XYZ file of C-alpha atoms in Angstrom:
395
model
C -44.175 -36.287 5.767
C -45.429 -33.942 3.009
C -44.757 -34.214 -0.725
C -42.053 -31.539 -0.806
C -40.154 -33.064 2.083
C -40.147 -36.457 0.385
C -38.816 -34.866 -2.790
C -35.964 -33.235 -0.910
C -34.993 -36.480 0.799
C -34.362 -37.732 -2.734
C -32.056 -34.830 -3.479
C -34.499 -31.996 -4.125
C -36.752 -31.069 -7.007
C -34.824 -30.890 -10.270
C -35.944 -29.401 -13.567
C -36.503 -31.579 -16.600
C -33.648 -32.867 -18.710
C -33.102 -31.269 -22.093
C -35.182 -28.211 -21.255
C -34.483 -24.515 -21.812
C -35.094 -21.766 -19.274
C -35.088 -18.171 -20.554
C -33.934 -15.109 -18.612
C -32.467 -11.666 -19.290
C -28.952 -10.934 -17.968
C -29.236 -7.238 -18.829
C -32.070 -4.773 -19.254
C -33.069 -1.393 -20.610
C -33.899 0.493 -17.413
C -34.444 3.985 -16.059
C -30.682 3.968 -15.363
C -29.773 3.039 -18.929
C -28.540 -0.425 -19.846
C -28.147 -2.348 -16.586
C -25.942 -5.438 -16.587
C -26.172 -8.459 -14.312
C -23.749 -10.406 -16.486
C -21.592 -11.325 -13.496
C -24.398 -13.646 -12.410
C -24.679 -15.611 -15.657
C -22.295 -18.285 -14.381
C -19.769 -18.540 -11.492
C -16.205 -17.611 -12.329
C -14.863 -20.968 -11.138
C -16.851 -22.860 -13.766
C -15.555 -25.471 -16.202
C -15.310 -23.183 -19.229
C -16.589 -19.742 -20.280
C -16.419 -18.870 -23.959
C -16.553 -15.100 -24.539
C -17.710 -14.451 -28.102
C -16.608 -11.207 -29.744
C -17.595 -9.695 -33.051
C -19.763 -7.031 -34.657
C -23.467 -7.023 -35.568
C -24.543 -9.682 -38.017
C -21.472 -11.882 -37.595
C -23.563 -14.771 -36.267
C -22.896 -14.755 -32.506
C -26.479 -15.578 -31.530
C -26.851 -18.259 -34.208
C -23.486 -19.733 -33.174
C -24.729 -20.154 -29.595
C -28.235 -21.335 -30.498
C -26.995 -24.114 -32.780
C -24.629 -25.457 -30.152
C -27.370 -25.210 -27.542
C -29.814 -27.212 -29.679
C -27.335 -30.060 -30.071
C -26.342 -30.117 -26.402
C -29.923 -30.224 -25.104
C -30.736 -32.964 -27.641
C -28.347 -35.090 -25.569
C -30.431 -34.537 -22.451
C -28.664 -31.568 -20.863
C -30.486 -28.524 -19.569
C -29.747 -25.058 -20.874
C -30.422 -21.438 -20.029
C -30.968 -18.888 -22.763
C -29.857 -15.458 -21.627
C -31.958 -13.407 -23.998
C -31.151 -10.007 -25.460
C -33.324 -7.234 -24.014
C -32.940 -5.219 -27.232
C -34.029 -8.159 -29.418
C -35.496 -11.033 -27.439
C -35.229 -13.273 -30.491
C -31.456 -13.203 -30.004
C -29.390 -14.581 -27.152
C -26.612 -12.805 -25.272
C -25.506 -16.020 -23.624
C -26.151 -19.731 -23.232
C -25.419 -21.712 -20.064
C -25.296 -25.467 -19.509
C -25.654 -25.615 -15.695
C -24.850 -29.313 -15.295
C -21.603 -28.889 -17.227
C -20.556 -25.536 -15.758
C -20.112 -24.169 -19.281
C -21.288 -20.868 -20.760
C -21.028 -18.970 -24.013
C -21.418 -15.213 -23.568
C -21.654 -12.345 -26.056
C -18.822 -10.037 -25.026
C -19.591 -7.056 -27.278
C -21.119 -3.677 -26.391
C -23.195 -2.751 -24.468
C -22.500 -5.817 -22.330
C -18.720 -5.745 -22.367
C -17.388 -9.042 -21.028
C -13.689 -9.815 -20.783
C -11.985 -12.952 -19.442
C -11.367 -12.844 -15.690
C -9.453 -16.124 -15.566
C -8.042 -16.365 -19.110
C -6.946 -19.810 -20.136
C -7.867 -21.438 -16.842
C -11.605 -20.823 -17.298
C -12.234 -18.158 -19.917
C -11.284 -17.892 -23.537
C -12.207 -15.531 -26.363
C -13.760 -16.642 -29.633
C -13.339 -13.728 -32.023
C -15.717 -14.034 -34.970
C -14.085 -10.899 -36.352
C -11.328 -13.230 -37.521
C -13.764 -14.385 -40.206
C -14.774 -11.075 -41.799
C -13.541 -9.358 -44.934
C -12.030 -6.182 -43.520
C -11.459 -4.415 -46.885
C -15.136 -4.933 -47.744
C -16.260 -3.530 -44.376
C -14.001 -0.502 -44.739
C -15.825 0.390 -47.947
C -18.922 0.962 -45.792
C -17.091 2.702 -42.949
C -18.989 6.005 -43.093
C -22.392 4.346 -43.314
C -21.545 2.100 -40.358
C -20.383 5.073 -38.279
C -23.564 7.026 -39.051
C -25.835 4.121 -38.149
C -23.874 3.403 -34.968
C -24.345 7.002 -33.827
C -28.040 6.780 -34.650
C -28.455 3.580 -32.609
C -26.738 5.177 -29.622
C -28.897 8.285 -29.911
C -32.129 6.285 -30.098
C -31.238 4.321 -26.995
C -30.399 7.599 -25.251
C -33.877 8.943 -26.049
C -35.429 5.691 -24.816
C -33.554 5.982 -21.521
C -34.767 9.581 -21.058
C -38.310 8.282 -21.559
C -37.739 5.506 -19.012
C -36.495 8.076 -16.489
C -39.760 9.972 -16.985
C -41.725 6.726 -16.665
C -39.886 6.066 -13.416
C -40.810 9.528 -12.077
C -44.463 8.871 -12.885
C -44.233 5.435 -11.262
C -42.740 6.903 -8.089
C -45.621 9.395 -7.846
C -48.153 6.621 -8.471
C -46.541 4.498 -5.752
C -46.574 7.367 -3.257
C -50.378 7.543 -3.181
C -50.801 3.784 -2.786
C -48.117 3.657 -0.100
C -49.958 6.357 1.877
C -53.157 4.321 1.640
C -51.523 1.020 2.598
C -52.150 -0.646 5.962
C -48.534 -1.601 6.650
C -49.156 -3.514 9.898
C -51.489 -5.816 7.934
C -48.807 -6.304 5.262
C -46.277 -7.179 7.958
C -48.741 -9.664 9.441
C -49.309 -11.263 6.022
C -45.556 -11.583 5.581
C -45.172 -13.235 8.992
C -48.011 -15.677 8.273
C -46.585 -16.628 4.863
C -43.098 -17.081 6.266
C -44.403 -19.262 9.095
C -46.293 -21.374 6.560
C -43.275 -21.873 4.344
C -40.842 -22.532 7.161
C -42.478 -25.949 7.320
C -41.497 -26.529 3.687
C -37.942 -25.145 3.757
C -35.064 -27.345 4.804
C -32.450 -25.065 6.481
C -28.797 -25.513 5.545
C -26.771 -23.830 8.272
C -23.649 -25.755 7.250
C -23.100 -23.742 4.047
C -22.986 -20.247 2.617
C -26.019 -19.670 0.390
C -25.637 -18.447 -3.184
C -27.662 -15.518 -4.478
C -28.162 -15.095 -8.218
C -29.537 -11.913 -9.797
C -31.183 -11.676 -13.215
C -34.141 -10.033 -14.965
C -37.375 -11.881 -15.713
C -38.728 -9.019 -17.851
C -37.336 -6.852 -20.632
C -38.443 -3.548 -22.128
C -37.756 -4.588 -25.685
C -38.592 -3.632 -29.283
C -41.488 -6.080 -28.958
C -42.790 -4.296 -25.848
C -42.738 -5.607 -22.286
C -41.621 -9.231 -22.604
C -41.093 -12.087 -20.162
C -40.373 -15.818 -20.276
C -41.294 -16.518 -16.653
C -43.262 -19.644 -17.543
C -39.986 -21.269 -18.615
C -38.574 -20.621 -15.130
C -41.332 -22.605 -13.448
C -39.760 -25.969 -14.307
C -39.322 -27.752 -10.985
C -41.405 -25.197 -9.033
C -44.014 -27.070 -7.008
C -45.396 -24.179 -4.943
C -45.982 -20.770 -6.552
C -47.093 -17.707 -4.600
C -48.557 -14.899 -6.715
C -48.159 -11.607 -4.850
C -50.808 -9.168 -6.038
C -51.163 -5.484 -5.292
C -51.048 -2.053 -6.875
C -47.718 -0.243 -7.390
C -46.569 0.978 -3.968
C -48.456 -1.690 -2.013
C -45.217 -3.404 -0.966
C -44.881 -6.319 -3.406
C -41.160 -5.830 -4.073
C -40.252 -5.564 -0.377
C -42.459 -8.526 0.476
C -40.771 -10.768 -2.086
C -37.253 -9.411 -1.603
C -37.377 -9.746 2.185
C -38.615 -13.302 1.781
C -35.525 -14.042 -0.312
C -33.305 -12.526 2.345
C -34.913 -14.640 5.058
C -34.438 -17.781 2.966
C -30.732 -17.019 2.559
C -30.439 -16.706 6.326
C -31.578 -20.346 6.390
C -28.717 -21.286 4.052
C -30.986 -21.628 0.995
C -29.815 -20.491 -2.455
C -32.063 -17.814 -3.957
C -32.593 -16.565 -7.502
C -33.622 -12.884 -7.421
C -35.406 -11.454 -10.458
C -35.095 -7.678 -10.625
C -37.558 -5.169 -12.034
C -36.609 -3.980 -15.509
C -37.638 -0.347 -14.915
C -36.099 -0.008 -11.466
C -33.379 -2.646 -10.826
C -33.592 -1.988 -7.068
C -37.051 -3.592 -7.012
C -37.601 -7.359 -6.992
C -40.320 -8.915 -9.170
C -39.764 -12.499 -8.110
C -37.618 -15.073 -6.350
C -37.125 -18.793 -6.840
C -35.866 -21.167 -4.171
C -34.880 -23.738 -6.758
C -33.733 -26.450 -4.320
C -37.005 -26.169 -2.432
C -39.334 -26.000 -5.450
C -40.815 -22.688 -4.242
C -41.297 -19.368 -6.055
C -42.870 -15.977 -5.338
C -43.658 -13.555 -8.192
C -45.603 -10.350 -8.656
C -48.922 -10.836 -10.375
C -50.226 -7.301 -10.861
C -49.183 -4.410 -13.138
C -47.452 -2.744 -14.653
C -45.248 -5.845 -15.003
C -47.995 -8.374 -14.427
C -47.404 -12.062 -15.083
C -49.903 -14.881 -14.785
C -48.746 -18.492 -15.206
C -49.776 -20.406 -18.294
C -50.746 -24.031 -17.618
C -48.917 -24.172 -14.275
C -49.318 -27.663 -12.746
C -48.116 -27.031 -9.186
C -49.778 -25.650 -6.074
C -50.830 -22.040 -6.704
C -51.468 -19.573 -3.864
C -52.387 -15.879 -3.980
C -51.446 -13.068 -1.640
C -53.268 -9.755 -2.241
C -51.543 -6.761 -0.641
C -54.261 -4.331 -1.793
C -57.087 -5.728 0.330
C -56.615 -3.198 3.158
C -55.940 -0.013 1.166
C -57.606 3.016 2.774
C -60.469 3.967 0.397
C -60.517 7.553 1.682
C -56.924 8.117 0.547
C -57.521 6.349 -2.774
C -60.621 8.476 -3.454
C -58.885 11.685 -2.403
C -56.054 11.182 -4.911
C -58.027 9.310 -7.566
C -57.315 11.898 -10.287
C -53.617 12.113 -9.401
C -53.324 8.316 -9.509
C -55.042 8.253 -12.901
C -52.756 10.974 -14.245
C -49.590 9.274 -12.958
C -50.620 5.968 -14.519
C -51.360 7.685 -17.830
C -47.956 9.415 -17.846
C -46.236 6.154 -16.997
C -47.904 4.401 -19.936
C -47.168 7.319 -22.258
C -43.447 7.416 -21.447
C -43.178 3.625 -21.510
C -44.704 3.560 -24.994
C -42.265 6.259 -26.108
C -39.323 4.265 -24.764
C -40.463 1.069 -26.496
C -40.913 2.966 -29.770
C -37.350 4.287 -29.704
C -35.908 0.895 -28.701
C -37.752 -0.562 -31.706
C -36.282 2.142 -33.942
C -32.828 1.348 -32.560
C -33.320 -2.308 -33.504
C -34.342 -1.312 -37.040
C -31.180 0.783 -37.371
C -29.093 -2.044 -35.922
C -30.638 -4.443 -38.444
C -29.595 -2.072 -41.258
C -26.055 -2.083 -39.925
C -26.030 -5.881 -40.009
C -26.562 -5.741 -43.775
C -23.019 -4.395 -44.128
C -21.513 -7.202 -42.036
C -23.393 -10.238 -43.354
C -21.889 -10.105 -46.900
C -18.422 -9.676 -45.392
C -18.560 -12.847 -43.263
C -17.093 -16.249 -44.054
C -19.933 -18.242 -42.546
C -18.517 -21.565 -43.722
C -15.408 -20.955 -41.603
C -17.585 -19.864 -38.681
C -19.550 -23.119 -38.998
C -16.313 -25.089 -38.739
C -15.414 -23.117 -35.615
C -18.854 -23.830 -34.194
C -18.431 -27.563 -34.734
C -15.027 -27.428 -33.057
C -16.411 -25.668 -29.964
C -19.394 -28.026 -29.837
C -17.091 -31.056 -29.832
C -15.021 -29.506 -27.067
C -18.138 -28.971 -24.960
C -19.149 -32.595 -25.499
C -15.612 -33.560 -24.505
C -16.015 -31.662 -21.224
C -19.306 -33.533 -20.742
C -17.506 -36.859 -21.221
C -14.849 -35.883 -18.666
C -17.461 -34.870 -16.108
C -19.447 -38.047 -16.719
C -16.377 -40.195 -16.156
C -15.584 -38.317 -12.963
C -19.120 -39.027 -11.743
C -18.741 -42.706 -12.788
C -21.938 -42.732 -14.842
C -23.880 -40.285 -16.990
C -26.963 -40.802 -14.873
C -25.322 -39.602 -11.668
C -24.451 -36.327 -13.363
C -27.684 -35.547 -15.098
């Protein structure tokens, strides 16, 4: 019996206690801001706190402080990072507790779906000095319009980047030996079928998030943090248009047919494309490893395998369209850089707007609210631990 099978007999490969995994629940894409917020946490969870309030009121800090204290007690956490400022969080999830805190302000509008029973609103606007904010009303309105305009320009640029990408892909797709790709897929699937434990007695769960963000800091990912518990990692290499997204996405679909839960990580430029999947219960992941969203693992300790989908590209087609490929790549990079520049300018404007809110906030009262919510979360943890008889059986 192999190592993975033995692990699963013991309940499957779990990630480390007290660790943080970082993802993006929304992204700046060629279609504008694209939300996958419905996949942050299931709606039948223990508790979902929806945090409302303007810029600079302390939503991200509120969540981060609670998160730090909860993970110090040995619980895992997910940071759902902000694609427009990856130093901030749009949500925090404690998977073992079934508890989430989610930023419910624009552009990721989140409202309670099961108010009282599961969801509740924490409105940090209750702690601001409204008369003081009204003194800056016109300045706030002007900056808000500017932020919206800058994001609009960035999204136009991403549409142009997408057009260039589609042209780039078309040449590679024409040169691709698709029967060979299909054969590589079949061989990889046959290999992994020996490692996957089918679960035909259940309906699998699919979760959809972003591993990358087009942010003020450029193209950003935290994929290394997702590798906790992954024992076998397949890096799928190949030029744009060589079939990486279909290869990985179809693999995820096949796994779900076996009753296995799958995390799908969508491409931040084109949300229809898949950059990676994780079969968390099986300790297996597949991710793209070649541009323009190229990730290579840092200090990965598991079994690493490579699949190169570019090995059979027709050189005659590549040589025939070499200049067109070069031009398409250059246009893609140009428009991507323009989009990143305008997203960065939008963040600068947003930061200026925060300067009007920060002096108007009663942060001492917000800190008291934070402590109250933190104690409630720990109370839920106590209830769940008692229900499971011991803390160890839960975590």
